[in-house]
Structure formats: C-alpha cells, structure tokens
PDB file of C-alpha atoms and ligand atoms in Angstrom:
ATOM      1  CA  MET A 185      26.450   1.216  17.469  1.00 73.00           C
ATOM      2  CA  ARG A 186      24.774  -1.077  15.252  1.00 80.00           C
ATOM      3  CA  HIS A 187      25.131  -3.683  18.761  1.00 88.00           C
ATOM      4  CA  ASP A 188      22.293  -0.585  20.294  1.00 90.00           C
ATOM      5  CA  ILE A 189      19.932  -0.619  16.954  1.00 92.00           C
ATOM      6  CA  ASP A 190      19.308  -4.473  16.667  1.00 92.00           C
ATOM      7  CA  ASN A 191      18.542  -4.406  20.639  1.00 94.00           C
ATOM      8  CA  ILE A 192      15.877  -1.367  19.332  1.00 95.00           C
ATOM      9  CA  LEU A 193      14.517  -3.513  16.558  1.00 94.00           C
ATOM     10  CA  ASN A 194      14.684  -6.563  18.577  1.00 94.00           C
ATOM     11  CA  CYS A 195      12.862  -5.137  21.209  1.00 95.00           C
ATOM     12  CA  LEU A 196      10.328  -3.758  18.383  1.00 93.00           C
ATOM     13  CA  ALA A 197       9.944  -7.716  17.055  1.00 91.00           C
ATOM     14  CA  ALA A 198       9.441  -9.473  20.553  1.00 93.00           C
ATOM     15  CA  GLN A 199       6.679  -6.820  20.985  1.00 92.00           C
ATOM     16  CA  LYS A 200       4.715  -6.413  17.566  1.00 90.00           C
ATOM     17  CA  SER A 201       6.200  -9.676  15.000  1.00 87.00           C
ATOM     18  CA  ILE A 202       7.404  -6.516  12.987  1.00 88.00           C
ATOM     19  CA  ASP A 203      10.791  -7.712  11.620  1.00 84.00           C
ATOM     20  CA  PHE A 204      12.317  -3.159  10.442  1.00 89.00           C
ATOM     21  CA  SER A 205      15.706  -5.606  10.005  1.00 85.00           C
ATOM     22  CA  GLY A 206      14.984  -5.344   6.132  1.00 88.00           C
ATOM     23  CA  TYR A 207      15.029  -2.223   5.411  1.00 92.00           C
ATOM     24  CA  ASN A 208      17.708   0.062   4.382  1.00 89.00           C
ATOM     25  CA  VAL A 209      19.729   0.551   6.941  1.00 89.00           C
ATOM     26  CA  GLU A 210      20.909   4.428   5.978  1.00 88.00           C
ATOM     27  CA  SER A 211      17.518   5.638   6.061  1.00 87.00           C
ATOM     28  CA  LEU A 212      16.521   3.416   9.046  1.00 92.00           C
ATOM     29  CA  VAL A 213      19.174   5.409  11.633  1.00 93.00           C
ATOM     30  CA  GLN A 214      17.661   8.926  10.098  1.00 93.00           C
ATOM     31  CA  LEU A 215      13.804   7.576  11.217  1.00 94.00           C
ATOM     32  CA  LEU A 216      14.936   6.755  14.743  1.00 95.00           C
ATOM     33  CA  ASP A 217      17.236   9.487  15.951  1.00 95.00           C
ATOM     34  CA  LYS A 218      14.442  11.718  14.340  1.00 95.00           C
ATOM     35  CA  ARG A 219      11.983   9.321  17.247  1.00 97.00           C
ATOM     36  CA  ILE A 220      14.462   9.530  19.655  1.00 96.00           C
ATOM     37  CA  ALA A 221      14.938  13.191  19.364  1.00 96.00           C
ATOM     38  CA  TYR A 222      11.630  13.685  19.768  1.00 96.00           C
ATOM     39  CA  THR A 223      11.240  11.692  23.068  1.00 96.00           C
ATOM     40  CA  ASN A 224      14.009  13.669  24.552  1.00 96.00           C
ATOM     41  CA  LYS A 225      16.116  10.583  25.050  1.00 95.00           C
ATOM     42  CA  GLN A 226      20.396  10.907  24.995  1.00 94.00           C
ATOM     43  CA  SER A 227      21.338   7.611  23.978  1.00 94.00           C
ATOM     44  CA  TYR A 228      20.108   4.533  22.288  1.00 95.00           C
ATOM     45  CA  LYS A 229      19.788   2.263  25.638  1.00 95.00           C
ATOM     46  CA  ASP A 230      18.022   5.363  27.471  1.00 95.00           C
ATOM     47  CA  TYR A 231      15.665   4.852  23.846  1.00 97.00           C
ATOM     48  CA  LEU A 232      14.734   1.380  24.414  1.00 96.00           C
ATOM     49  CA  ALA A 233      14.560   1.541  27.940  1.00 96.00           C
ATOM     50  CA  TYR A 234      11.538   3.686  26.725  1.00 96.00           C
ATOM     51  CA  LEU A 235      10.476   1.413  24.852  1.00 96.00           C
ATOM     52  CA  GLN A 236      10.536  -1.419  26.866  1.00 95.00           C
ATOM     53  CA  GLN A 237       8.415   0.357  29.670  1.00 95.00           C
ATOM     54  CA  ASN A 238       5.583   2.108  27.714  1.00 95.00           C
ATOM     55  CA  ALA A 239       3.075   0.422  26.503  1.00 94.00           C
ATOM     56  CA  GLU A 240       2.079   3.150  23.230  1.00 94.00           C
ATOM     57  CA  GLU A 241       5.455   3.442  22.529  1.00 96.00           C
ATOM     58  CA  PRO A 242       6.153   0.326  20.232  1.00 95.00           C
ATOM     59  CA  ASP A 243       2.954   1.686  17.971  1.00 93.00           C
ATOM     60  CA  LYS A 244       4.629   5.045  17.800  1.00 94.00           C
ATOM     61  CA  LEU A 245       7.977   3.936  16.837  1.00 96.00           C
ATOM     62  CA  ILE A 246       6.691   1.673  13.690  1.00 94.00           C
ATOM     63  CA  SER A 247       4.714   5.269  12.547  1.00 93.00           C
ATOM     64  CA  ALA A 248       7.929   7.529  12.893  1.00 95.00           C
ATOM     65  CA  LEU A 249      10.175   4.405  11.340  1.00 94.00           C
ATOM     66  CA  THR A 250       7.912   3.989   8.433  1.00 93.00           C
ATOM     67  CA  ILE A 251       7.355   6.358   5.638  1.00 93.00           C
ATOM     68  CA  ASN A 252       3.964   7.904   4.318  1.00 94.00           C
ATOM     69  CA  VAL A 253       3.261  10.131   1.888  1.00 95.00           C
ATOM     70  CA  SER A 254       0.668   9.742  -0.747  1.00 97.00           C
ATOM     71  CA  GLU A 255      -1.454  11.032  -2.873  1.00 97.00           C
ATOM     72  CA  PHE A 256      -5.037   9.996  -5.011  1.00 97.00           C
ATOM     73  CA  PHE A 257      -4.452   9.293  -8.603  1.00 97.00           C
ATOM     74  CA  ARG A 258      -0.036   9.338  -7.674  1.00 96.00           C
ATOM     75  CA  ASN A 259       1.201   9.649 -11.132  1.00 95.00           C
ATOM     76  CA  PRO A 260      -2.356   9.932 -12.997  1.00 95.00           C
ATOM     77  CA  VAL A 261      -0.779   8.806 -16.315  1.00 95.00           C
ATOM     78  CA  VAL A 262      -0.813   5.509 -14.690  1.00 96.00           C
ATOM     79  CA  PHE A 263      -4.351   5.307 -13.594  1.00 96.00           C
ATOM     80  CA  ASP A 264      -5.434   7.031 -17.299  1.00 96.00           C
ATOM     81  CA  TYR A 265      -3.841   4.458 -18.799  1.00 96.00           C
ATOM     82  CA  LEU A 266      -5.393   1.094 -16.443  1.00 97.00           C
ATOM     83  CA  ALA A 267      -8.873   3.333 -17.314  1.00 96.00           C
ATOM     84  CA  GLU A 268      -8.476   3.128 -20.666  1.00 95.00           C
ATOM     85  CA  LYS A 269      -6.196   0.172 -21.329  1.00 95.00           C
ATOM     86  CA  ILE A 270      -7.005  -2.386 -18.570  1.00 96.00           C
ATOM     87  CA  ILE A 271      -9.443  -1.962 -16.344  1.00 97.00           C
ATOM     88  CA  PRO A 272     -12.650  -2.141 -18.809  1.00 96.00           C
ATOM     89  CA  GLY A 273      -9.719  -5.370 -20.082  1.00 96.00           C
ATOM     90  CA  ILE A 274     -11.116  -6.605 -17.039  1.00 96.00           C
ATOM     91  CA  ILE A 275     -14.140  -6.271 -16.873  1.00 96.00           C
ATOM     92  CA  GLN A 276     -15.980  -7.695 -19.819  1.00 95.00           C
ATOM     93  CA  HIS A 277     -14.155 -10.876 -18.443  1.00 94.00           C
ATOM     94  CA  LYS A 278     -15.732 -10.803 -15.108  1.00 95.00           C
ATOM     95  CA  CYS A 279     -18.984 -10.405 -17.483  1.00 94.00           C
ATOM     96  CA  THR A 280     -18.076 -13.160 -20.260  1.00 94.00           C
ATOM     97  CA  ALA A 281     -16.546 -16.074 -17.255  1.00 93.00           C
ATOM     98  CA  GLN A 282     -19.506 -15.062 -15.136  1.00 94.00           C
ATOM     99  CA  GLU A 283     -17.620 -13.918 -12.629  1.00 95.00           C
ATOM    100  CA  THR A 284     -18.887 -11.226 -10.241  1.00 95.00           C
ATOM    101  CA  THR A 285     -16.199  -9.500  -8.274  1.00 97.00           C
ATOM    102  CA  VAL A 286     -13.011  -7.583  -9.435  1.00 98.00           C
ATOM    103  CA  ARG A 287     -11.069  -8.205  -6.719  1.00 98.00           C
ATOM    104  CA  ALA A 288      -7.430  -5.266  -5.677  1.00 98.00           C
ATOM    105  CA  TRP A 289      -5.174  -4.983  -3.407  1.00 98.00           C
ATOM    106  CA  SER A 290      -2.696  -2.240  -2.402  1.00 98.00           C
ATOM    107  CA  ALA A 291       0.100  -2.886  -0.792  1.00 98.00           C
ATOM    108  CA  GLY A 292       1.949  -0.480   1.198  1.00 98.00           C
ATOM    109  CA  CYS A 293      -1.252   1.716   1.029  1.00 98.00           C
ATOM    110  CA  ALA A 294      -0.813   4.725   3.427  1.00 98.00           C
ATOM    111  CA  ALA A 295      -3.692   6.749   4.820  1.00 98.00           C
ATOM    112  CA  GLY A 296      -5.918   4.928   1.298  1.00 98.00           C
ATOM    113  CA  GLU A 297      -5.514   7.601  -1.081  1.00 98.00           C
ATOM    114  CA  GLU A 298      -4.286   4.451  -3.529  1.00 98.00           C
ATOM    115  CA  ALA A 299      -6.480   2.163  -2.858  1.00 98.00           C
ATOM    116  CA  TYR A 300      -9.435   5.171  -2.918  1.00 98.00           C
ATOM    117  CA  SER A 301      -8.628   5.837  -6.324  1.00 98.00           C
ATOM    118  CA  LEU A 302      -8.877   2.558  -7.757  1.00 98.00           C
ATOM    119  CA  ALA A 303     -11.944   2.547  -5.813  1.00 98.00           C
ATOM    120  CA  ILE A 304     -13.116   5.165  -8.068  1.00 98.00           C
ATOM    121  CA  LEU A 305     -12.296   3.809 -10.677  1.00 97.00           C
ATOM    122  CA  LEU A 306     -13.598   0.959 -10.890  1.00 97.00           C
ATOM    123  CA  ASN A 307     -16.264   2.344  -9.478  1.00 97.00           C
ATOM    124  CA  ASN A 308     -16.435   4.875 -12.205  1.00 96.00           C
ATOM    125  CA  ILE A 309     -15.944   2.023 -15.121  1.00 96.00           C
ATOM    126  CA  ILE A 310     -18.742  -0.351 -13.599  1.00 96.00           C
ATOM    127  CA  GLU A 311     -21.218   2.633 -14.080  1.00 95.00           C
ATOM    128  CA  LYS A 312     -19.775   3.390 -17.705  1.00 93.00           C
ATOM    129  CA  THR A 313     -20.198  -0.155 -18.990  1.00 91.00           C
ATOM    130  CA  GLN A 314     -23.344  -0.481 -16.870  1.00 91.00           C
ATOM    131  CA  SER A 315     -22.144  -4.370 -15.729  1.00 91.00           C
ATOM    132  CA  ASP A 316     -23.025  -6.608 -12.624  1.00 92.00           C
ATOM    133  CA  ILE A 317     -19.655  -7.073 -11.318  1.00 96.00           C
ATOM    134  CA  THR A 318     -18.760  -5.380  -7.409  1.00 97.00           C
ATOM    135  CA  PRO A 319     -15.486  -4.118  -7.033  1.00 98.00           C
ATOM    136  CA  ARG A 320     -13.066  -4.952  -3.511  1.00 98.00           C
ATOM    137  CA  VAL A 321     -10.225  -3.159  -3.122  1.00 98.00           C
ATOM    138  CA  PHE A 322      -7.692  -4.725   0.387  1.00 98.00           C
ATOM    139  CA  ALA A 323      -5.535  -2.121   1.493  1.00 98.00           C
ATOM    140  CA  THR A 324      -2.917  -2.938   4.232  1.00 97.00           C
ATOM    141  CA  ASP A 325      -0.291  -1.351   5.851  1.00 97.00           C
ATOM    142  CA  ILE A 326       2.213  -2.221   8.694  1.00 95.00           C
ATOM    143  CA  ASP A 327       1.675   1.169  10.380  1.00 94.00           C
ATOM    144  CA  ARG A 328      -1.999   0.731  12.090  1.00 93.00           C
ATOM    145  CA  LYS A 329      -1.713   4.561  12.450  1.00 94.00           C
ATOM    146  CA  ILE A 330      -1.873   5.892   9.317  1.00 96.00           C
ATOM    147  CA  LEU A 331      -5.057   3.079   8.464  1.00 97.00           C
ATOM    148  CA  GLN A 332      -7.474   4.467  11.611  1.00 97.00           C
ATOM    149  CA  LYS A 333      -6.182   7.133   9.350  1.00 97.00           C
ATOM    150  CA  ALA A 334      -7.101   6.175   5.991  1.00 98.00           C
ATOM    151  CA  ALA A 335     -10.313   4.172   8.113  1.00 98.00           C
ATOM    152  CA  GLU A 336     -11.678   8.656   7.831  1.00 98.00           C
ATOM    153  CA  ALA A 337     -11.469   8.643   4.552  1.00 98.00           C
ATOM    154  CA  THR A 338     -10.832  12.492   5.270  1.00 98.00           C
ATOM    155  CA  TYR A 339      -8.431  15.177   3.895  1.00 98.00           C
ATOM    156  CA  HIS A 340      -7.208  17.970   2.895  1.00 95.00           C
ATOM    157  CA  PHE A 341      -6.317  19.918  -0.643  1.00 92.00           C
ATOM    158  CA  ASN A 342      -2.911  18.839  -1.172  1.00 91.00           C
ATOM    159  CA  SER A 343      -3.969  15.095  -1.280  1.00 95.00           C
ATOM    160  CA  ILE A 344      -6.575  15.377  -3.295  1.00 95.00           C
ATOM    161  CA  LYS A 345      -5.470  17.764  -5.649  1.00 93.00           C
ATOM    162  CA  ASN A 346      -4.938  15.317  -8.990  1.00 94.00           C
ATOM    163  CA  ILE A 347      -8.262  14.289  -8.430  1.00 96.00           C
ATOM    164  CA  GLN A 348     -10.562  15.362 -11.776  1.00 93.00           C
ATOM    165  CA  TYR A 349     -13.349  18.451 -10.633  1.00 94.00           C
ATOM    166  CA  LYS A 350     -16.056  16.025 -11.990  1.00 94.00           C
ATOM    167  CA  LEU A 351     -14.625  12.837  -9.891  1.00 96.00           C
ATOM    168  CA  LEU A 352     -14.133  15.052  -6.793  1.00 96.00           C
ATOM    169  CA  LYS A 353     -18.186  16.819  -7.059  1.00 96.00           C
ATOM    170  CA  LYS A 354     -19.138  12.753  -7.905  1.00 97.00           C
ATOM    171  CA  TYR A 355     -17.238  10.827  -5.140  1.00 98.00           C
ATOM    172  CA  PHE A 356     -16.473  13.536  -2.055  1.00 97.00           C
ATOM    173  CA  LEU A 357     -18.502  15.969   0.163  1.00 97.00           C
ATOM    174  CA  ALA A 358     -16.765  18.941   0.707  1.00 94.00           C
ATOM    175  CA  GLY A 359     -16.337  20.420   3.964  1.00 93.00           C
ATOM    176  CA  LYS A 360     -14.501  23.552   6.174  1.00 90.00           C
ATOM    177  CA  GLU A 361     -11.354  22.567   5.081  1.00 91.00           C
ATOM    178  CA  THR A 362     -11.405  18.715   4.178  1.00 96.00           C
ATOM    179  CA  PHE A 363     -13.203  16.952   1.048  1.00 97.00           C
ATOM    180  CA  ARG A 364     -15.239  13.304   3.178  1.00 97.00           C
ATOM    181  CA  LEU A 365     -15.272  10.355   0.099  1.00 98.00           C
ATOM    182  CA  LYS A 366     -18.509   9.504   0.030  1.00 98.00           C
ATOM    183  CA  GLU A 367     -19.455   6.108   2.225  1.00 97.00           C
ATOM    184  CA  TYR A 368     -20.575   3.584  -0.912  1.00 97.00           C
ATOM    185  CA  VAL A 369     -17.489   3.873  -2.193  1.00 98.00           C
ATOM    186  CA  ALA A 370     -14.950   3.966   0.719  1.00 98.00           C
ATOM    187  CA  ASN A 371     -16.594   0.548   1.590  1.00 98.00           C
ATOM    188  CA  ILE A 372     -14.890  -0.726  -1.906  1.00 98.00           C
ATOM    189  CA  VAL A 373     -12.611  -0.134   0.797  1.00 98.00           C
ATOM    190  CA  SER A 374     -11.372  -2.768   3.449  1.00 98.00           C
ATOM    191  CA  PHE A 375      -8.419  -2.101   5.794  1.00 98.00           C
ATOM    192  CA  SER A 376      -6.154  -4.285   7.319  1.00 96.00           C
ATOM    193  CA  CYS A 377      -2.607  -4.413   9.159  1.00 94.00           C
ATOM    194  CA  HIS A 378      -0.880  -6.599   7.513  1.00 94.00           C
ATOM    195  CA  ASP A 379       3.809  -6.420   7.570  1.00 93.00           C
ATOM    196  CA  LEU A 380       4.011  -7.890   3.643  1.00 94.00           C
ATOM    197  CA  LEU A 381       7.830  -9.167   5.477  1.00 91.00           C
ATOM    198  CA  ASP A 382       5.193 -11.462   6.913  1.00 89.00           C
ATOM    199  CA  LYS A 383       6.216 -15.308   6.572  1.00 85.00           C
ATOM    200  CA  ARG A 384       3.481 -17.246   7.565  1.00 87.00           C
ATOM    201  CA  THR A 385       0.885 -15.050   4.532  1.00 89.00           C
ATOM    202  CA  LEU A 386       1.142 -14.976   1.114  1.00 88.00           C
ATOM    203  CA  VAL A 387      -1.380 -12.910   1.112  1.00 92.00           C
ATOM    204  CA  PRO A 388      -3.581  -9.939   3.721  1.00 91.00           C
ATOM    205  CA  PRO A 389      -5.546 -12.950   5.265  1.00 90.00           C
ATOM    206  CA  GLU A 390      -8.462 -10.413   5.655  1.00 91.00           C
ATOM    207  CA  SER A 391      -8.982 -11.810   1.782  1.00 91.00           C
ATOM    208  CA  VAL A 392      -8.484 -14.571   2.485  1.00 90.00           C
ATOM    209  CA  PHE A 393      -7.044 -16.043  -0.439  1.00 90.00           C
ATOM    210  CA  GLY A 394      -5.560 -14.138  -2.723  1.00 90.00           C
ATOM    211  CA  ASN A 395      -6.582 -14.392  -6.739  1.00 94.00           C
ATOM    212  CA  PHE A 396      -6.034 -10.807  -7.500  1.00 98.00           C
ATOM    213  CA  ASP A 397      -6.653  -8.985 -10.546  1.00 98.00           C
ATOM    214  CA  LEU A 398      -5.212  -6.134  -9.593  1.00 98.00           C
ATOM    215  CA  VAL A 399      -2.137  -4.951  -7.175  1.00 98.00           C
ATOM    216  CA  PHE A 400      -0.587  -2.248  -6.378  1.00 98.00           C
ATOM    217  CA  CYS A 401       2.664  -1.930  -4.104  1.00 97.00           C
ATOM    218  CA  ARG A 402       3.593   1.080  -5.277  1.00 97.00           C
ATOM    219  CA  ASN A 403       6.709   3.118  -3.353  1.00 96.00           C
ATOM    220  CA  VAL A 404       7.026   0.580  -0.844  1.00 96.00           C
ATOM    221  CA  LEU A 405       9.982  -2.097  -2.262  1.00 94.00           C
ATOM    222  CA  ILE A 406      12.911   1.147  -2.300  1.00 92.00           C
ATOM    223  CA  TYR A 407      13.046   0.769   1.405  1.00 91.00           C
ATOM    224  CA  PHE A 408      14.030  -2.290   1.552  1.00 92.00           C
ATOM    225  CA  LYS A 409      17.609  -4.595   1.138  1.00 90.00           C
ATOM    226  CA  SER A 410      17.641  -6.630  -1.845  1.00 87.00           C
ATOM    227  CA  GLU A 411      16.896  -9.530  -0.867  1.00 88.00           C
ATOM    228  CA  TYR A 412      14.137  -8.311   1.312  1.00 91.00           C
ATOM    229  CA  GLN A 413      13.055  -7.324  -1.645  1.00 91.00           C
ATOM    230  CA  ASP A 414      12.508 -10.280  -3.465  1.00 90.00           C
ATOM    231  CA  ILE A 415      10.879 -12.021  -0.672  1.00 91.00           C
ATOM    232  CA  ILE A 416       7.862  -9.290  -0.892  1.00 93.00           C
ATOM    233  CA  PHE A 417       8.178  -9.837  -4.975  1.00 92.00           C
ATOM    234  CA  ASN A 418       7.390 -13.474  -4.439  1.00 91.00           C
ATOM    235  CA  LYS A 419       4.144 -12.577  -2.110  1.00 93.00           C
ATOM    236  CA  LEU A 420       2.496 -10.111  -4.907  1.00 94.00           C
ATOM    237  CA  TYR A 421       3.366 -12.664  -7.814  1.00 92.00           C
ATOM    238  CA  SER A 422       2.184 -15.260  -6.254  1.00 92.00           C
ATOM    239  CA  SER A 423      -0.902 -13.474  -5.295  1.00 95.00           C
ATOM    240  CA  LEU A 424      -1.545 -12.275  -8.451  1.00 96.00           C
ATOM    241  CA  ALA A 425      -4.974 -14.371 -10.442  1.00 95.00           C
ATOM    242  CA  LEU A 426      -3.519 -15.261 -13.313  1.00 93.00           C
ATOM    243  CA  ASN A 427      -4.034 -12.725 -16.222  1.00 93.00           C
ATOM    244  CA  GLY A 428      -3.532 -10.509 -12.930  1.00 96.00           C
ATOM    245  CA  PHE A 429      -1.609  -6.648 -13.397  1.00 96.00           C
ATOM    246  CA  LEU A 430       0.930  -5.983 -10.747  1.00 96.00           C
ATOM    247  CA  ILE A 431       1.806  -2.472 -10.580  1.00 96.00           C
ATOM    248  CA  LEU A 432       4.985  -1.292  -9.259  1.00 95.00           C
ATOM    249  CA  GLY A 433       6.219   2.457  -8.205  1.00 95.00           C
ATOM    250  CA  GLU A 434       8.420   4.595 -10.837  1.00 91.00           C
ATOM    251  CA  ALA A 435      11.325   3.553  -9.150  1.00 91.00           C
ATOM    252  CA  GLU A 436      11.040   0.321  -8.754  1.00 92.00           C
ATOM    253  CA  LEU A 437      11.060  -2.593 -11.373  1.00 88.00           C
ATOM    254  CA  LEU A 438      10.263  -6.425 -11.215  1.00 87.00           C
ATOM    255  CA  PRO A 439      13.496  -8.306 -11.602  1.00 86.00           C
ATOM    256  CA  SER A 440      14.352 -10.168 -14.293  1.00 85.00           C
ATOM    257  CA  ARG A 441      13.730 -13.406 -13.639  1.00 85.00           C
ATOM    258  CA  TYR A 442      10.020 -13.036 -13.462  1.00 85.00           C
ATOM    259  CA  ALA A 443      10.651 -12.062 -17.825  1.00 82.00           C
ATOM    260  CA  LYS A 444       8.891 -15.907 -18.977  1.00 82.00           C
ATOM    261  CA  TYR A 445       6.564 -14.681 -16.065  1.00 84.00           C
ATOM    262  CA  CYS A 446       4.927 -11.737 -16.787  1.00 85.00           C
ATOM    263  CA  THR A 447       5.282  -9.201 -19.163  1.00 88.00           C
ATOM    264  CA  SER A 448       5.507  -5.448 -18.881  1.00 87.00           C
ATOM    265  CA  LEU A 449       3.199  -3.219 -20.629  1.00 84.00           C
ATOM    266  CA  SER A 450       4.373  -0.029 -21.443  1.00 76.00           C
ATOM    267  CA  ASP A 451       7.337   1.782 -19.963  1.00 87.00           C
ATOM    268  CA  LEU A 452       4.819   2.286 -16.920  1.00 92.00           C
ATOM    269  CA  HIS A 453       5.974  -0.594 -15.204  1.00 93.00           C
ATOM    270  CA  ILE A 454       3.057  -2.096 -15.274  1.00 94.00           C
ATOM    271  CA  TYR A 455       3.158  -6.174 -15.624  1.00 94.00           C
ATOM    272  CA  HIS A 456       1.017  -8.690 -16.312  1.00 94.00           C
ATOM    273  CA  ARG A 457       0.865 -12.094 -15.374  1.00 93.00           C
ATOM    274  CA  ILE A 458       0.740 -14.544 -18.150  1.00 89.00           C
ATOM    275  CA  THR A 459       1.269 -18.107 -17.038  1.00 85.00           C
ATOM    276  CA  SER A 460       0.087 -20.085 -13.776  1.00 79.00           C
TER     277      SER A 460
HETATM  278  C1  SAM B 187       4.997   5.821   0.170  1.00 91.29           C
HETATM  279  S1  SAM B 187       4.258   5.170   0.948  1.00 91.29           S
HETATM  280  C2  SAM B 187       3.083   4.337  -0.518  1.00 91.29           C
HETATM  281  C3  SAM B 187       1.632   5.057  -0.506  1.00 91.29           C
HETATM  282  C4  SAM B 187       1.241   4.349  -1.560  1.00 91.29           C
HETATM  283  N1  SAM B 187       1.304   2.804  -2.215  1.00 91.29           N
HETATM  284  C5  SAM B 187       1.983   5.502  -2.658  1.00 91.29           C
HETATM  285  O1  SAM B 187       2.774   5.101  -3.713  1.00 91.29           O
HETATM  286  O2  SAM B 187       1.445   6.371  -2.653  1.00 91.29           O
HETATM  287  C6  SAM B 187       4.571   3.921   2.059  1.00 91.29           C
HETATM  288  C7  SAM B 187       3.362   2.844   2.674  1.00 91.29           C
HETATM  289  O3  SAM B 187       4.735   1.231   3.170  1.00 91.29           O
HETATM  290  C8  SAM B 187       4.349   1.219   4.312  1.00 91.29           C
HETATM  291  N2  SAM B 187       4.895  -0.433   4.694  1.00 91.29           N
HETATM  292  C9  SAM B 187       6.209  -0.116   5.035  1.00 91.29           C
HETATM  293  N3  SAM B 187       7.185  -0.851   5.736  1.00 91.29           N
HETATM  294  C10 SAM B 187       5.938  -2.026   4.998  1.00 91.29           C
HETATM  295  C11 SAM B 187       6.152  -3.499   5.262  1.00 91.29           C
HETATM  296  N4  SAM B 187       6.978  -3.901   5.806  1.00 91.29           N
HETATM  297  N5  SAM B 187       5.036  -4.063   4.913  1.00 91.29           N
HETATM  298  C12 SAM B 187       3.672  -3.564   4.423  1.00 91.29           C
HETATM  299  N6  SAM B 187       3.708  -2.039   4.376  1.00 91.29           N
HETATM  300  C13 SAM B 187       4.688  -1.482   4.806  1.00 91.29           C
HETATM  301  C14 SAM B 187       4.794   2.576   4.772  1.00 91.29           C
HETATM  302  O4  SAM B 187       4.080   1.960   6.165  1.00 91.29           O
HETATM  303  C15 SAM B 187       4.108   3.258   3.770  1.00 91.29           C
HETATM  304  O5  SAM B 187       2.463   3.255   4.430  1.00 91.29           O
END
C-alpha cells in the first residue's frame, strides 16, 4: 500500500512539481482515500491511472490533500496584540527611518482570510497615525483552487463572524448572502502559488526580496513531519527583516535552536527577530 501511495505522490510531483512526501502520513492517507472514493476508483492503482489520464485531476488532488479551514481574525487575541503592541511600533520605525512600505507575508493563506485581516489591520492603523506608509501583503498557498477563491474576496458569514461590526461596515459590501471586501483594501494583498517546500526559492518570487516586517505561517506546520517543519522554519526565518515578527499558530512553536536569534513575545507564538 505504501508503495502505491508513493507512486501517486511521485506522479503528482512530476506533474506539478509539488512534493507531498513531507506531510504526516496518517492524515495524508485519509484525505487521499476520500478523494479516491469521490472519483469512484476501486484501488490506488486505478486512481493512479486516472490521475495520469485526466489533465484536471492533479489540481483537484492538491485541493483534496490540503486543509483550507480559516476565518477572518482567527484567534482574535493575536490580532489585538499585533494592533496594540506591534504594528504601531513598526509604522513609527518606518516613518523615522523614512521607509515607505510595510511588508508582510501570509504563508499558507487558504482563501485569503488571514491576509485580508492583516490588510484591514494595517490600513486602519496607518490611517489612524496619518502616516504615508504603503502596506503590502504577499499571500501564498500551494492550492491554486483556493487562491482563485481568495482573489474573489467574497465570504459567507461563517468566515467573518470575528470581525468587529465597525470594521465590517467600513471594509465590506454586503450582498444577499455574502460580504465582499472593498477593492481598495483587497488590493493591498497579492496572491500567488508557492510551495513552502520549494528548494529553489527562499521567499515567494512575487515579493522579489522578502525582508518582511511580519510573516504569518499559522496552522500549516502542524501538517508536516518534523524534518520538513525544519526546512520551512529556515525559510520563514530567513525571509524576516531584522526586527521583523514571525507569527505561528496556536499549536506551533519555533524550535529552541532559534532562541538566540528570536525572542518570544507573550505566549501567543509571536517571535521577534533580533539578530541579522
Ligand atoms: C489550515 S490552512 C491555514 C490558513 C491560515 N493560515 C489560518 O491559520 O487560518 C493551511 C493552508 O496551508 C496550505 N499549505 C499546505 N501545504 C503547503 C505548502 N507546502 N506550501 C504552501 N501552502 C501550503 C494549504 O493549502 C492550506 O490552505
């Protein structure tokens, strides 16, 4: 069975240059089995043939193997902390240093909820401080289908239930059953497809040079085996600007070998890069 699963993953890697071998095996097998059942195939071998013969199936399989659950302002206390204790300091520093842009990366952005939450927060704080700083949020995911949804910037109530009413009114247009983010704030975010395990790049190519003030990678690392988590940690750390902040998910901790390079702030899994 393991051999059949490897054959499917190798085929996907050959077709899409995306390597799923670093994912936790148990959850991967469950998700793969679900996809096989959905396509009415009777065995891994049948499914492999189907994957090879159907041009649309590789992207569908990638979507099936990724878990895209997210919501705006997920774990709101983290965003409150950023809004009160971190982002105003970043903006202040930019103004003093006469820098023009604040740069952020949402790595594993799902349908854009986290990236747009950050865009709203940055826009709000920049407006309040009346500073001339431009916010830029690069948002990446491995799943092209979810990125298409992200670009639509339209959400059902479930995704936006954590948003304060005044922010909802300010930044969204209400439709019949959905809420659409206003264009000027949606435009702060650029989406692109990027595999966090891609060895050829340290930062999303669209961002050109990384040097991020804020890097969010929340609820992504939990799906990887520990040696692959290390590859991703290296990438995230080196993409941070000196004095930048890395924000991980509730169940994710920066390995202790980074202790001399980053300090941990509060117990919210926010880390501050303190050495170059
Ligand atoms: C559970 S969602 C987390 C969304 C958001 N960060 C949050 O915390 O609400 C995990 C996302 O990671 C993406 N992902 C999984 N493996 C990835 C990889 N190798 N490179 C980039 N994104 C990946 C999935 O497609 C999925 O959208």
